[in-house]
CSV table of C-alpha atoms in Angstrom, one decimal:
chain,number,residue,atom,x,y,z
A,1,UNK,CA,0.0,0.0,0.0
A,2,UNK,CA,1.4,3.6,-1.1
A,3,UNK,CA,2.4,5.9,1.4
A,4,UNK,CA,0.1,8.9,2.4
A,5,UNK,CA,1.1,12.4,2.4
A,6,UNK,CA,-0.6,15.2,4.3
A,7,UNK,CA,-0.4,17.8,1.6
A,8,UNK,CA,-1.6,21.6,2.2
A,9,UNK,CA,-3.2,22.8,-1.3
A,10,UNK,CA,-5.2,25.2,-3.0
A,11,UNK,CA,-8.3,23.3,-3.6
A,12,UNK,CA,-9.9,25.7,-5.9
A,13,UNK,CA,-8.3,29.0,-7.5
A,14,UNK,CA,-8.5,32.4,-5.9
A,15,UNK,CA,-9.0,30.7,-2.2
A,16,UNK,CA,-6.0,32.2,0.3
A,17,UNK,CA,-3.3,29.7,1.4
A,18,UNK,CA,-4.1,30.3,5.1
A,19,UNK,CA,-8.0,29.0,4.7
A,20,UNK,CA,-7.2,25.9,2.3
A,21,UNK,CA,-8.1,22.5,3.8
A,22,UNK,CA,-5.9,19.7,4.7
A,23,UNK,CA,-6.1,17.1,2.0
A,24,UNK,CA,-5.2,13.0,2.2
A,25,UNK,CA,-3.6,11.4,-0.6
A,26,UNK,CA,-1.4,8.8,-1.9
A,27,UNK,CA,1.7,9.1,-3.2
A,28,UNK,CA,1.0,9.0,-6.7
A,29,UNK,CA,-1.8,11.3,-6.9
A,30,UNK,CA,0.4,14.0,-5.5
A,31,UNK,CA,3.2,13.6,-8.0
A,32,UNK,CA,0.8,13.9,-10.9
A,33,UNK,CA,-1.2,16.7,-9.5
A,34,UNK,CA,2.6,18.4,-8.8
A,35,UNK,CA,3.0,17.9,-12.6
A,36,UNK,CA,-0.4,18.9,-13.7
A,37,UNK,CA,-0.2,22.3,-11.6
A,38,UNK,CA,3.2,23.2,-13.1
A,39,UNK,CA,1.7,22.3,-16.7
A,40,UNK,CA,-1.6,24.6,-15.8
A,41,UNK,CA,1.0,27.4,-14.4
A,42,UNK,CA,0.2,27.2,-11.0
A,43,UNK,CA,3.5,27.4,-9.2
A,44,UNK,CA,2.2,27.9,-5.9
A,45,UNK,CA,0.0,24.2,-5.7
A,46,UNK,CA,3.2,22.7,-7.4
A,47,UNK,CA,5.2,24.3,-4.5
A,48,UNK,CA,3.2,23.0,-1.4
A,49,UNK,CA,2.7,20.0,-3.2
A,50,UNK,CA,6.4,19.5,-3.2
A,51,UNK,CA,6.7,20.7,0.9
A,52,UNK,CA,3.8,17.6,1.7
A,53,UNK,CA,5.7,15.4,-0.7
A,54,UNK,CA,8.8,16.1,1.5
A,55,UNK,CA,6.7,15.3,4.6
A,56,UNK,CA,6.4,11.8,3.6
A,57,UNK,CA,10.5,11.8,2.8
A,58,UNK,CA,12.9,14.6,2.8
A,59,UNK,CA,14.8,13.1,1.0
A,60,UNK,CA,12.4,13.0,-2.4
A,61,UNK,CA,14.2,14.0,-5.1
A,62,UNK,CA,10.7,14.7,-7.1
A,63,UNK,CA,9.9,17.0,-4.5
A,64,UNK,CA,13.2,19.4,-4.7
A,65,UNK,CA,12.3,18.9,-8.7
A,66,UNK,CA,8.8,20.3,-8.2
A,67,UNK,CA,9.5,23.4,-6.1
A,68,UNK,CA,12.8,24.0,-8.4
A,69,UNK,CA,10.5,24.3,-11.8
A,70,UNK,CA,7.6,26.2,-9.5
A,71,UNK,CA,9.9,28.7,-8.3
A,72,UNK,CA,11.4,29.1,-11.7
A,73,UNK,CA,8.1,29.6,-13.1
A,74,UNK,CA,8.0,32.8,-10.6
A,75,UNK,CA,11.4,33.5,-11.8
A,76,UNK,CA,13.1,33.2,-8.4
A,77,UNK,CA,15.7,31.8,-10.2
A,78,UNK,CA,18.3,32.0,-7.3
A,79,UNK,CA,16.2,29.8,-5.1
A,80,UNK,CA,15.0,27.2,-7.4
A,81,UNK,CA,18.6,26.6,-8.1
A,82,UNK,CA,18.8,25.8,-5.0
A,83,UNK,CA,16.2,23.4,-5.0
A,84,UNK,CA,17.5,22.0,-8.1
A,85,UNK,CA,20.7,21.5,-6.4
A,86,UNK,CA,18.7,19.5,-3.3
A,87,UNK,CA,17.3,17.5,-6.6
A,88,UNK,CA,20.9,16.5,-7.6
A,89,UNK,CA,22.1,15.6,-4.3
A,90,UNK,CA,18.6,13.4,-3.2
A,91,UNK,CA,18.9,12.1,-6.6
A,92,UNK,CA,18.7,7.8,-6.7
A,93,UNK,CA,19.2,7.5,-10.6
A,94,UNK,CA,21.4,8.9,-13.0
A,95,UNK,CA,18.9,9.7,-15.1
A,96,UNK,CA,17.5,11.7,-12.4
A,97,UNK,CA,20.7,13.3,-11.7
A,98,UNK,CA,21.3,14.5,-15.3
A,99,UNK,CA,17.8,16.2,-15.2
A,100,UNK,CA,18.2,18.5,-12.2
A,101,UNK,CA,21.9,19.1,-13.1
A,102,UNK,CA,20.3,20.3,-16.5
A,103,UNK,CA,18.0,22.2,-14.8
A,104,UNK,CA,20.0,23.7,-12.0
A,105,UNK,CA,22.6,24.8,-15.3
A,106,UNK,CA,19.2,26.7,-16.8
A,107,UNK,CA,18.2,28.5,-13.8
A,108,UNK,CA,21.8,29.8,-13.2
A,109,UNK,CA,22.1,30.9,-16.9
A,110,UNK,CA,18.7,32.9,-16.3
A,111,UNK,CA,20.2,34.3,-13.7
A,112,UNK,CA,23.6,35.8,-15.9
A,113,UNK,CA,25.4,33.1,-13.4
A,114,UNK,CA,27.3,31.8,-16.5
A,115,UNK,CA,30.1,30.2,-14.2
A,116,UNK,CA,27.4,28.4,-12.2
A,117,UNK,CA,25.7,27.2,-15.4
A,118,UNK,CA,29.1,26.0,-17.0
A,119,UNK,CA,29.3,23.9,-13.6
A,120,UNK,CA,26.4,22.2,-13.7
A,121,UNK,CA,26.6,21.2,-17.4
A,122,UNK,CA,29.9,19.8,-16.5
A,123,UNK,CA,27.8,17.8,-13.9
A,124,UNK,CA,24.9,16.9,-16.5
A,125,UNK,CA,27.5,15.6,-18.7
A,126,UNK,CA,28.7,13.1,-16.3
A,127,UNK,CA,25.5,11.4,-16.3
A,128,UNK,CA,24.2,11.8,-19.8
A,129,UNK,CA,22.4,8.7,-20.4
A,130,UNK,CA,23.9,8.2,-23.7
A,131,UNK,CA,26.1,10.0,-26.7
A,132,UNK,CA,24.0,11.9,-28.7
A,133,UNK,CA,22.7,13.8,-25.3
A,134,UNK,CA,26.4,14.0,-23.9
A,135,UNK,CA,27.3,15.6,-27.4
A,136,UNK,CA,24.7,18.0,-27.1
A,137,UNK,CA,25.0,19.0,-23.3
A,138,UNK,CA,29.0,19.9,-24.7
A,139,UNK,CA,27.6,21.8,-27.2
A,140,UNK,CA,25.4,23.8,-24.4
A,141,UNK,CA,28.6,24.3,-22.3
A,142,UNK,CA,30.7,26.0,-24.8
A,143,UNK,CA,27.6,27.9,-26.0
A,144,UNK,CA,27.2,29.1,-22.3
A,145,UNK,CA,31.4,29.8,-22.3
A,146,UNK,CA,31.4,31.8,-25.5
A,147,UNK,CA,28.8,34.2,-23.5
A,148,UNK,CA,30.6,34.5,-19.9
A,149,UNK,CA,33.0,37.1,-19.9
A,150,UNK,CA,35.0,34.9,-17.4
A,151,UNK,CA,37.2,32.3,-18.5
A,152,UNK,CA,39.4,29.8,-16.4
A,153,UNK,CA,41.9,27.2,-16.7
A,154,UNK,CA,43.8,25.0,-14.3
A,155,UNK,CA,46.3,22.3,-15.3
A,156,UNK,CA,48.0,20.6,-13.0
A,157,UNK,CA,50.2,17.4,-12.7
A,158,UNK,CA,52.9,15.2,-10.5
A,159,UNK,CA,55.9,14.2,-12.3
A,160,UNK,CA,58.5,11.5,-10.8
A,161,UNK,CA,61.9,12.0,-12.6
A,162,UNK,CA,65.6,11.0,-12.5
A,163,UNK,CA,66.7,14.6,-13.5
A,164,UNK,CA,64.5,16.9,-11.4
A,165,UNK,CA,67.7,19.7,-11.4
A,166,UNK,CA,68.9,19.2,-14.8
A,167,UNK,CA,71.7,18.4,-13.6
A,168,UNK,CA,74.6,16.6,-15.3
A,169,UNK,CA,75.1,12.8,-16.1
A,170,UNK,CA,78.5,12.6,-15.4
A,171,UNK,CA,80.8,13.6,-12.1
A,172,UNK,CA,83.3,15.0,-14.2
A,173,UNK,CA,83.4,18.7,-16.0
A,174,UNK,CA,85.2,18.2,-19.4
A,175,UNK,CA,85.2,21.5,-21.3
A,176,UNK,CA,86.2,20.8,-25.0
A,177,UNK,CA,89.3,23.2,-25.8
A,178,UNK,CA,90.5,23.1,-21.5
A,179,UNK,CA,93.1,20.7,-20.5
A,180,UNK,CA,91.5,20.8,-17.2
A,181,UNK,CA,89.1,18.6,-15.4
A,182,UNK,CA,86.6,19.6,-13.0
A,183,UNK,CA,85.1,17.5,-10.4
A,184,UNK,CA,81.1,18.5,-10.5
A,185,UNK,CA,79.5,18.7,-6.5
A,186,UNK,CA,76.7,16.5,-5.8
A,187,UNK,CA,74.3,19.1,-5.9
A,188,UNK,CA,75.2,20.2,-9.7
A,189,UNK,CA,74.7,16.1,-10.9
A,190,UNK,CA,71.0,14.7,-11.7
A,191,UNK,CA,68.9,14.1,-8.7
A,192,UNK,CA,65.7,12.1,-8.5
A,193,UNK,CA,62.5,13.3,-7.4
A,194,UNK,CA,58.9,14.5,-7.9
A,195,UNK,CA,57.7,17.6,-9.7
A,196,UNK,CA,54.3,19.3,-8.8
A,197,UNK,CA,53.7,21.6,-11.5
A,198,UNK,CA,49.7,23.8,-11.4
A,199,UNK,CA,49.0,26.5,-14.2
A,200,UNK,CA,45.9,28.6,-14.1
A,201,UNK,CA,45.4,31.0,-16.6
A,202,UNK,CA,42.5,33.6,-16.3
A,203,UNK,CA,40.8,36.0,-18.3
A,204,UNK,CA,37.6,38.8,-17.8
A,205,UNK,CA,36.2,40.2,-21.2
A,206,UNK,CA,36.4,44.1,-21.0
A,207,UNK,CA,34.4,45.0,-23.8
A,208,UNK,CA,33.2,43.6,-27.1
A,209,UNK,CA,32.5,44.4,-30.3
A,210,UNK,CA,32.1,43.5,-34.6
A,211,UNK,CA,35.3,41.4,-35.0
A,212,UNK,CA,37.0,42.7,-31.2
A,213,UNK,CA,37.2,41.4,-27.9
A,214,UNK,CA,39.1,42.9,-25.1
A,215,UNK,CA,39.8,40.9,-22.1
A,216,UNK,CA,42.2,41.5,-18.9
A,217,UNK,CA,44.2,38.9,-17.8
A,218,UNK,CA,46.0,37.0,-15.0
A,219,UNK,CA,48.5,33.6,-15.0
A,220,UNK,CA,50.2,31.6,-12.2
A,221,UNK,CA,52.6,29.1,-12.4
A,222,UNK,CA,53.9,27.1,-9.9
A,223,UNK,CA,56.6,24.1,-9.7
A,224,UNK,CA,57.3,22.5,-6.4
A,225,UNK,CA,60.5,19.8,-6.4
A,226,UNK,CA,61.0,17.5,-4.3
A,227,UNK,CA,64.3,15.6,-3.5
A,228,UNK,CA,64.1,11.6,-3.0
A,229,UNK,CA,67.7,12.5,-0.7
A,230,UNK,CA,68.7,16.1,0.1
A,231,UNK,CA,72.0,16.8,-1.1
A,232,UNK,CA,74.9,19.1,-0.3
A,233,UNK,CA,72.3,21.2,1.6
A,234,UNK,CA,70.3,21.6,-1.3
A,235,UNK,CA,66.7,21.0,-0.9
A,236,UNK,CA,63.4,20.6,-3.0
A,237,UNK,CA,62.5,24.4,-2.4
A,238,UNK,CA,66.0,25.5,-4.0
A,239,UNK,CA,64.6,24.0,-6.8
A,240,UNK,CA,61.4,25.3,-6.8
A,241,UNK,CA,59.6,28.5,-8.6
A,242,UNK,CA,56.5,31.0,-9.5
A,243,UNK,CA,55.6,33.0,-11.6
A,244,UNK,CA,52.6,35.4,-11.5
A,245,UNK,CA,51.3,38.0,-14.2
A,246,UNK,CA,48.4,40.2,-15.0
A,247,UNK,CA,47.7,41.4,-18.4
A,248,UNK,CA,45.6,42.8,-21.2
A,249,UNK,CA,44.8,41.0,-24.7
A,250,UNK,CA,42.8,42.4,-27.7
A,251,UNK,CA,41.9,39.8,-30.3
A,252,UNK,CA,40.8,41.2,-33.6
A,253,UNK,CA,39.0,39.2,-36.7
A,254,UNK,CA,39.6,39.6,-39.4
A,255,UNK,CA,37.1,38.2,-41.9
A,256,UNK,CA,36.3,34.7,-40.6
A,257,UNK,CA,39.5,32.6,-41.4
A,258,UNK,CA,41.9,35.4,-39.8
A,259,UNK,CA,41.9,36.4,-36.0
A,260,UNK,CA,44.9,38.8,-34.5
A,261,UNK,CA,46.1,38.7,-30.7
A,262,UNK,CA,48.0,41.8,-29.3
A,263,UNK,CA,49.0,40.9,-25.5
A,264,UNK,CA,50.9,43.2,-22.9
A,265,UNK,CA,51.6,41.5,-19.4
A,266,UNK,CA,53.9,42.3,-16.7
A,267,UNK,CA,54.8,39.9,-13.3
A,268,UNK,CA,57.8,38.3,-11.1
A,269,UNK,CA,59.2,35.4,-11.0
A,270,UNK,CA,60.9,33.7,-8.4
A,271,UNK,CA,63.1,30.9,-7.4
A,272,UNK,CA,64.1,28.9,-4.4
A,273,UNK,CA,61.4,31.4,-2.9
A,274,UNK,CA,63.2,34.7,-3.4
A,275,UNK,CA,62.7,37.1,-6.3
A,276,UNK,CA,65.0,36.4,-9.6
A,277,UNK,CA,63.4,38.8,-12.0
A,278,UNK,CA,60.8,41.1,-12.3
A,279,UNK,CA,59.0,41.2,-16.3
A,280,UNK,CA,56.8,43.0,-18.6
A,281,UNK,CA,56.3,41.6,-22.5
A,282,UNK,CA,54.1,42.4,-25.3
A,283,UNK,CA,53.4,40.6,-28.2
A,284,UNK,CA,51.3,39.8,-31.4
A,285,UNK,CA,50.1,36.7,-33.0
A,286,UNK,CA,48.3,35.7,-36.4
A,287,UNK,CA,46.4,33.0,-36.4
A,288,UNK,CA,44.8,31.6,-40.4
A,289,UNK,CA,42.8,29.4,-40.6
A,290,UNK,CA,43.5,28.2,-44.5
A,291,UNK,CA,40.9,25.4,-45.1
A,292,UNK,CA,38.8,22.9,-42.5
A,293,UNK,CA,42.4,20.7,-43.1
A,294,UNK,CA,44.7,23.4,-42.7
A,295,UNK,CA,45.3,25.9,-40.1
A,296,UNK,CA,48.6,27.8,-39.2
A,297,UNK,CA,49.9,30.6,-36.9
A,298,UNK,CA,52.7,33.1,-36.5
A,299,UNK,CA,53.7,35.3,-33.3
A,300,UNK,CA,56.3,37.5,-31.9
A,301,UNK,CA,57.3,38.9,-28.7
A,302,UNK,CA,59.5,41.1,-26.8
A,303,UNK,CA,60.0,40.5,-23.6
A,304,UNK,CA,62.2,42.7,-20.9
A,305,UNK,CA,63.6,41.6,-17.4
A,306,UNK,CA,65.0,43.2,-14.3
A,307,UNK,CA,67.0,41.6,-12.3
A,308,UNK,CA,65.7,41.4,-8.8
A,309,UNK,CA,68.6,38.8,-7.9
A,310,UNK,CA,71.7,41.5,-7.7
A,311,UNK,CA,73.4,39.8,-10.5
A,312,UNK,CA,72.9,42.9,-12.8
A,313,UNK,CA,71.6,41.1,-15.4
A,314,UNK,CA,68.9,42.7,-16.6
A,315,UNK,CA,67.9,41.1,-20.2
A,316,UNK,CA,65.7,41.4,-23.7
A,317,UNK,CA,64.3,38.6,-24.5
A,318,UNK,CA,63.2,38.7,-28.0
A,319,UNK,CA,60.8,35.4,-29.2
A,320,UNK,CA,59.0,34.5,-32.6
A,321,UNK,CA,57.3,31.3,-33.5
A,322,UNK,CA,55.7,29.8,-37.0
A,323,UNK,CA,53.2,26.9,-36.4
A,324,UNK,CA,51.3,24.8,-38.7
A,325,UNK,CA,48.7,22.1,-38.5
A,326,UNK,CA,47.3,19.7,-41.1
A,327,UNK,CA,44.7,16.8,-41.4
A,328,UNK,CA,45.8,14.4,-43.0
A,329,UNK,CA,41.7,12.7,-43.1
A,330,UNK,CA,42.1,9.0,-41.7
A,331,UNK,CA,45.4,9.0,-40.8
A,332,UNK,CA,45.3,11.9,-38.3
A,333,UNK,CA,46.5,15.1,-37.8
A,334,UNK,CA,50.3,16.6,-38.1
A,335,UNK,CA,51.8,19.6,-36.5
A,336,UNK,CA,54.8,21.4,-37.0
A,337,UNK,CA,56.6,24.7,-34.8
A,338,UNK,CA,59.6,26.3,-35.3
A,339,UNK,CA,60.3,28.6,-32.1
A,340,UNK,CA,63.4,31.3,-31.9
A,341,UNK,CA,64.5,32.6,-28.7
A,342,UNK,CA,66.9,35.3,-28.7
A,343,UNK,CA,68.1,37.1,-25.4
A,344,UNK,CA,70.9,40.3,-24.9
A,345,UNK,CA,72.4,40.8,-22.0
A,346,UNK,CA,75.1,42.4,-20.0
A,347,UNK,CA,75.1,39.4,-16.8
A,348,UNK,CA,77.5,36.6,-17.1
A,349,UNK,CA,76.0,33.6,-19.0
A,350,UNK,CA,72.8,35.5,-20.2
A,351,UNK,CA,73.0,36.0,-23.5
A,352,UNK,CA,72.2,33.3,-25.8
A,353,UNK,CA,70.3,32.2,-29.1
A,354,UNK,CA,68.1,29.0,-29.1
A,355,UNK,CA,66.2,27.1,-32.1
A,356,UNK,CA,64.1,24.7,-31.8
A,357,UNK,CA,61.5,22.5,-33.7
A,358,UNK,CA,58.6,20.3,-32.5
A,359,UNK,CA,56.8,18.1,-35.0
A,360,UNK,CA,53.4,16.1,-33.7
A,361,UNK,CA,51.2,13.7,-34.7
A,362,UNK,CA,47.9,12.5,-33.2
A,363,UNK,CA,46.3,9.4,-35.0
A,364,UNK,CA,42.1,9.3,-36.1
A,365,UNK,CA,42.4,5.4,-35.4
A,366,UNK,CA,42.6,5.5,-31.6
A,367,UNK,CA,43.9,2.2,-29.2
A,368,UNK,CA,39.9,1.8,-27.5
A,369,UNK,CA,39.1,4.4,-25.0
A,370,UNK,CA,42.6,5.5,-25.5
A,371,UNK,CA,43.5,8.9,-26.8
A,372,UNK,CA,47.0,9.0,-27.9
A,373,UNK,CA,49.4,12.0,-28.8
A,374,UNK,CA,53.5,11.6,-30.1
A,375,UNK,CA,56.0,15.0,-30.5
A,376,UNK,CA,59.2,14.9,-31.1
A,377,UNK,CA,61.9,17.5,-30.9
A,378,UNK,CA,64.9,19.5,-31.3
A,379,UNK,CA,66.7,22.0,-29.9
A,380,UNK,CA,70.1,23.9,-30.5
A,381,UNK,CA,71.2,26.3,-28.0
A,382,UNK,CA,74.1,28.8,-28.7
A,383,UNK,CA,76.2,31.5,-26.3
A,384,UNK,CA,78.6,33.3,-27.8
A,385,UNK,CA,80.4,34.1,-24.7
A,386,UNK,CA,79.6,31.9,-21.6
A,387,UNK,CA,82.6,31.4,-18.3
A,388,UNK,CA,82.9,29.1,-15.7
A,389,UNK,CA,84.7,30.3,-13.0
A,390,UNK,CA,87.3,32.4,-13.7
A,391,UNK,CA,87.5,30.0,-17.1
A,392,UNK,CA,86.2,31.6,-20.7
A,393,UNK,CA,84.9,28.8,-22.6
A,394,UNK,CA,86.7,28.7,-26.2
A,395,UNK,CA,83.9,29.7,-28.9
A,396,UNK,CA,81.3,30.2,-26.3
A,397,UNK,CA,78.9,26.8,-24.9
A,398,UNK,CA,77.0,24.9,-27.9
A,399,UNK,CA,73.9,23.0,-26.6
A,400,UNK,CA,72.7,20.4,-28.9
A,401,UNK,CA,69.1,18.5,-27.3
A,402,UNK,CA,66.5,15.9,-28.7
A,403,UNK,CA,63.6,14.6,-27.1
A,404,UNK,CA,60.4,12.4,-27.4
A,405,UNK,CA,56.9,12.2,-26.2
A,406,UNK,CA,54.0,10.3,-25.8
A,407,UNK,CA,50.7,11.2,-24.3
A,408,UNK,CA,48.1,8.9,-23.1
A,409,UNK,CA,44.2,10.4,-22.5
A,410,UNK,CA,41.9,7.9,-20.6
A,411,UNK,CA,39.0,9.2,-22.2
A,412,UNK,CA,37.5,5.7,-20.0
A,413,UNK,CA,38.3,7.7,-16.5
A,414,UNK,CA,35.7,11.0,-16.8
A,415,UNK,CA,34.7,13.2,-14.2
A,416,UNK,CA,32.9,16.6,-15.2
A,417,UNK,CA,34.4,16.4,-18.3
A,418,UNK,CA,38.0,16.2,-16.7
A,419,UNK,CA,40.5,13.1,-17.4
A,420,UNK,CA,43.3,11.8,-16.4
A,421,UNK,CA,46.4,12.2,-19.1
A,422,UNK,CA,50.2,10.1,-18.5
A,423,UNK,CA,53.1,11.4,-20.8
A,424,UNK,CA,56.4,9.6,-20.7
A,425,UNK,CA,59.2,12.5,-22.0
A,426,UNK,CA,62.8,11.3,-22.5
A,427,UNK,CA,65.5,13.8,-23.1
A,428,UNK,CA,69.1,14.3,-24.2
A,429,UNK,CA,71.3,16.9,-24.4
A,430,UNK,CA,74.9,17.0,-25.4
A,431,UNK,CA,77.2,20.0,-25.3
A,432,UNK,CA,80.8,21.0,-25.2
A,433,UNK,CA,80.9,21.5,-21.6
A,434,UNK,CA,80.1,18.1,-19.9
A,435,UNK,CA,78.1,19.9,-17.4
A,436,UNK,CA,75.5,20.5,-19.5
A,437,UNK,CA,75.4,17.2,-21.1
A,438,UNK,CA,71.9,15.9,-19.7
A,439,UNK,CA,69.4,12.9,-19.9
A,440,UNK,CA,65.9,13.0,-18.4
A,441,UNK,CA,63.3,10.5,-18.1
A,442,UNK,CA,60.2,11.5,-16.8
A,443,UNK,CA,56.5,10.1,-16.1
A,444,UNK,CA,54.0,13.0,-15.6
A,445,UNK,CA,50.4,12.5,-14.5
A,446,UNK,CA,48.2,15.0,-14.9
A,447,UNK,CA,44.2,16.5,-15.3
A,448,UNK,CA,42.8,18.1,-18.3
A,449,UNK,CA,39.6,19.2,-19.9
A,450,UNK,CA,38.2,17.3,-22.9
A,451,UNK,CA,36.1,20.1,-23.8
């Protein structure tokens, strides 16, 4: 036998709420009268409806549901978010969860609460009953991004590695054109260890216009090391930096295929918790979309630092990069980026001119629920003039580097849209001053966003 409910309702319409008349019923009839007041827009019934509902259990998920659409009805959006909220959390199915998450993400979007809307799509998502629906719920959620003037990202991930100083394979210092030999201390020789590394990268649209978009922006970057075995006195937090910045960024389009980015910034960074360098840069990309295969970009930037470390080594970092990516249909898609780092200098061992070139590929044919991601790359990095010690190095230091990466998303392990992606990076580096001669090998774990 159902359950009763003593439910207080307006029995007929225009009758106060104070002289209605206590009414008996089962369990059933009060869910479909709930749903037949809200379909006659009469939010009030559906809303006591729902308080004798919860009478019987407080824990009714149908009953948060009712009041949630009644008060919405009476746009109180604030509170029926709430109620949709008490829905999600009393929710026994995930059916059920998926519809007050949708809900909750509709009321907060009628509210401009575009942040709280984004969330609760990324809930709806996780319980999307099947494909097509999770597709479209995405589709929602970057619909809902594209209007909210705030915009977020956080990456973050823990990296064991046997070289978390960069520090040098070998004990010995063999400069090529010295007929010395150095002994290296233990401190300056790879150490193993674990890397925390979190990135958040902000952004508030300013103003927009036809083809224009202004936002202000902020960035933080921080790597904690720590040492499997402290060395020489050296410790994790040596090791260790941040960097912070606050910006501005226009972005311009340019017909449909073409969009410009201007950005000016200025921060600090530090290292082994004091200040090394205080910055400000500015810089301008193009970004071309050529065909639905083809797409490249190019960008330069200038970048000046003080010194904050008393080295006197204040430096102009100048930077430009040319990108290009191609589908290649079936197969996949194929990247290429040339990068050019070029930085003047009056401190010891600052000035210096590095290429480098990064090729990837990222197969359509994927390993299950697998997503998998390759790069290689090269580097070359040049100082005309570098010393160590009281020692000038013959024809400056030459730094000659490769490396290789693979990337694993489980697309299998999904939580809000977040999953879990595992690179494995192996590095070497040769040079003409053993020092420098390096080799890495590194397992990262990490979050990201799939959408």
């Amino acid at each position: 036998m159902w359950r009763t409910a003593a439910l207080i309702c307006l029995l007929a319409a225009g009758i106060p709420s104070a002289r209605a008349e206590p009414v008996t019923m089962s369990l059933p009839e009060a869910h479909a009268m709930a749903e037949a007041a809200l379909a006659s827009g009469r939010p009030r019934l559906a809303y006591e409806l729902g308080e004798g509902l919860q009478q019987a259990d407080r824990r009714n998920p149908h009953a948060h549901f009712y009041q949630a659409l009644a008060l919405a009805q009476a746009e109180a959006w604030r509170a029926a978010e709430h109620k949709a909220a008490r829905a999600y959390w009393h929710a026994r199915t995930p059916e059920q969860r998926f519809q007050a998450a949708q809900l909750a993400a509709r009321l907060s979007y009628a509210d401009t609460r575009f942040t709280g809307s984004q969330f609760w799509l990324r809930r709806a998502v996780n319980h999307a009953p099947d494909d097509v629906t999770r597709d479209a719920t995405i589709r929602s959620y970057r619909a809902v991004r594209h209007r909210n003037p705030l915009r977020f990202n956080l990456r973050a991930s823990v990296t064991p590695s046997d070289n978390v100083n960069n520090g040098a394979s070998s004990p010995l210092n063999v400069i090529d054109g010295v007929p010395v030999v150095g002994l290296l201390s233990p401190s300056a020789q790879a150490l193993e260890g674990v890397i925390a590394t979190a990135h958040f990268i902000g952004s508030y649209r300013l103003a927009q216009g036809e083809g224009r978009e202004t936002r202000t922006t902020w960035r933080l970057h921080s790597r904690r090391v720590h040492l499997s075995d402290s060395v020489g006195g050296l410790d994790g937090g040596d090791l260790s930096s941040t960097t912070a910045e606050a910006g501005l960024r226009q972005l311009l389009a340019q017909g449909p295929a073409i969009t410009w980015r201007l950005d000016l910034g200025a921060g600090r960074t530090w290292y082994g918790g004091d200040p090394l360098y205080d910055f400000a840069r500015l810089g301008v990309q193009r970004h071309h979309r050529a065909s639905p295969r083809l797409a490249w970009a190019l960008g330069v930037e200038i970048q000046g630092q003080r010194d904050e470390a008393g080295r006197n080594a204040d430096t102009s970092v100048y930077s430009a990069f040319a990108g290009i990516t191609r589908s290649i249909g079936e197969e996949g898609d194929l990247g290429l980026r040339l990068q050019l780092r070029d930085a003047d200098s009056d401190g010891v061992n600052r000035s210096f001119t590095q290429w480098s070139a990064i090729a990837s590929y990222r197969p359509s044919r994927q390993p299950g629920l697998v997503d998998l991601d390759f790069s290689l790359g090269v580097s070359s990095l040049d100082y005309d003039r570098f010393r160590i010690g009281f020692i000038a190095v013959p024809g400056g230091r030459r730094d000659e580097s490769v490396f290789a990466r693979i990337t694993a998303t489980l697309k299998s392990v999904n939580y809000m849209g977040f999953v879990p992606a595992i690179s494995l990076t192996h590095e070497q580096s040769r040079s003409n001053i053993s020092r420098f001669e390096v080799e890495e090998t590194a397992l990262s774990v990490g979050i990201r966003s799939e959408f």
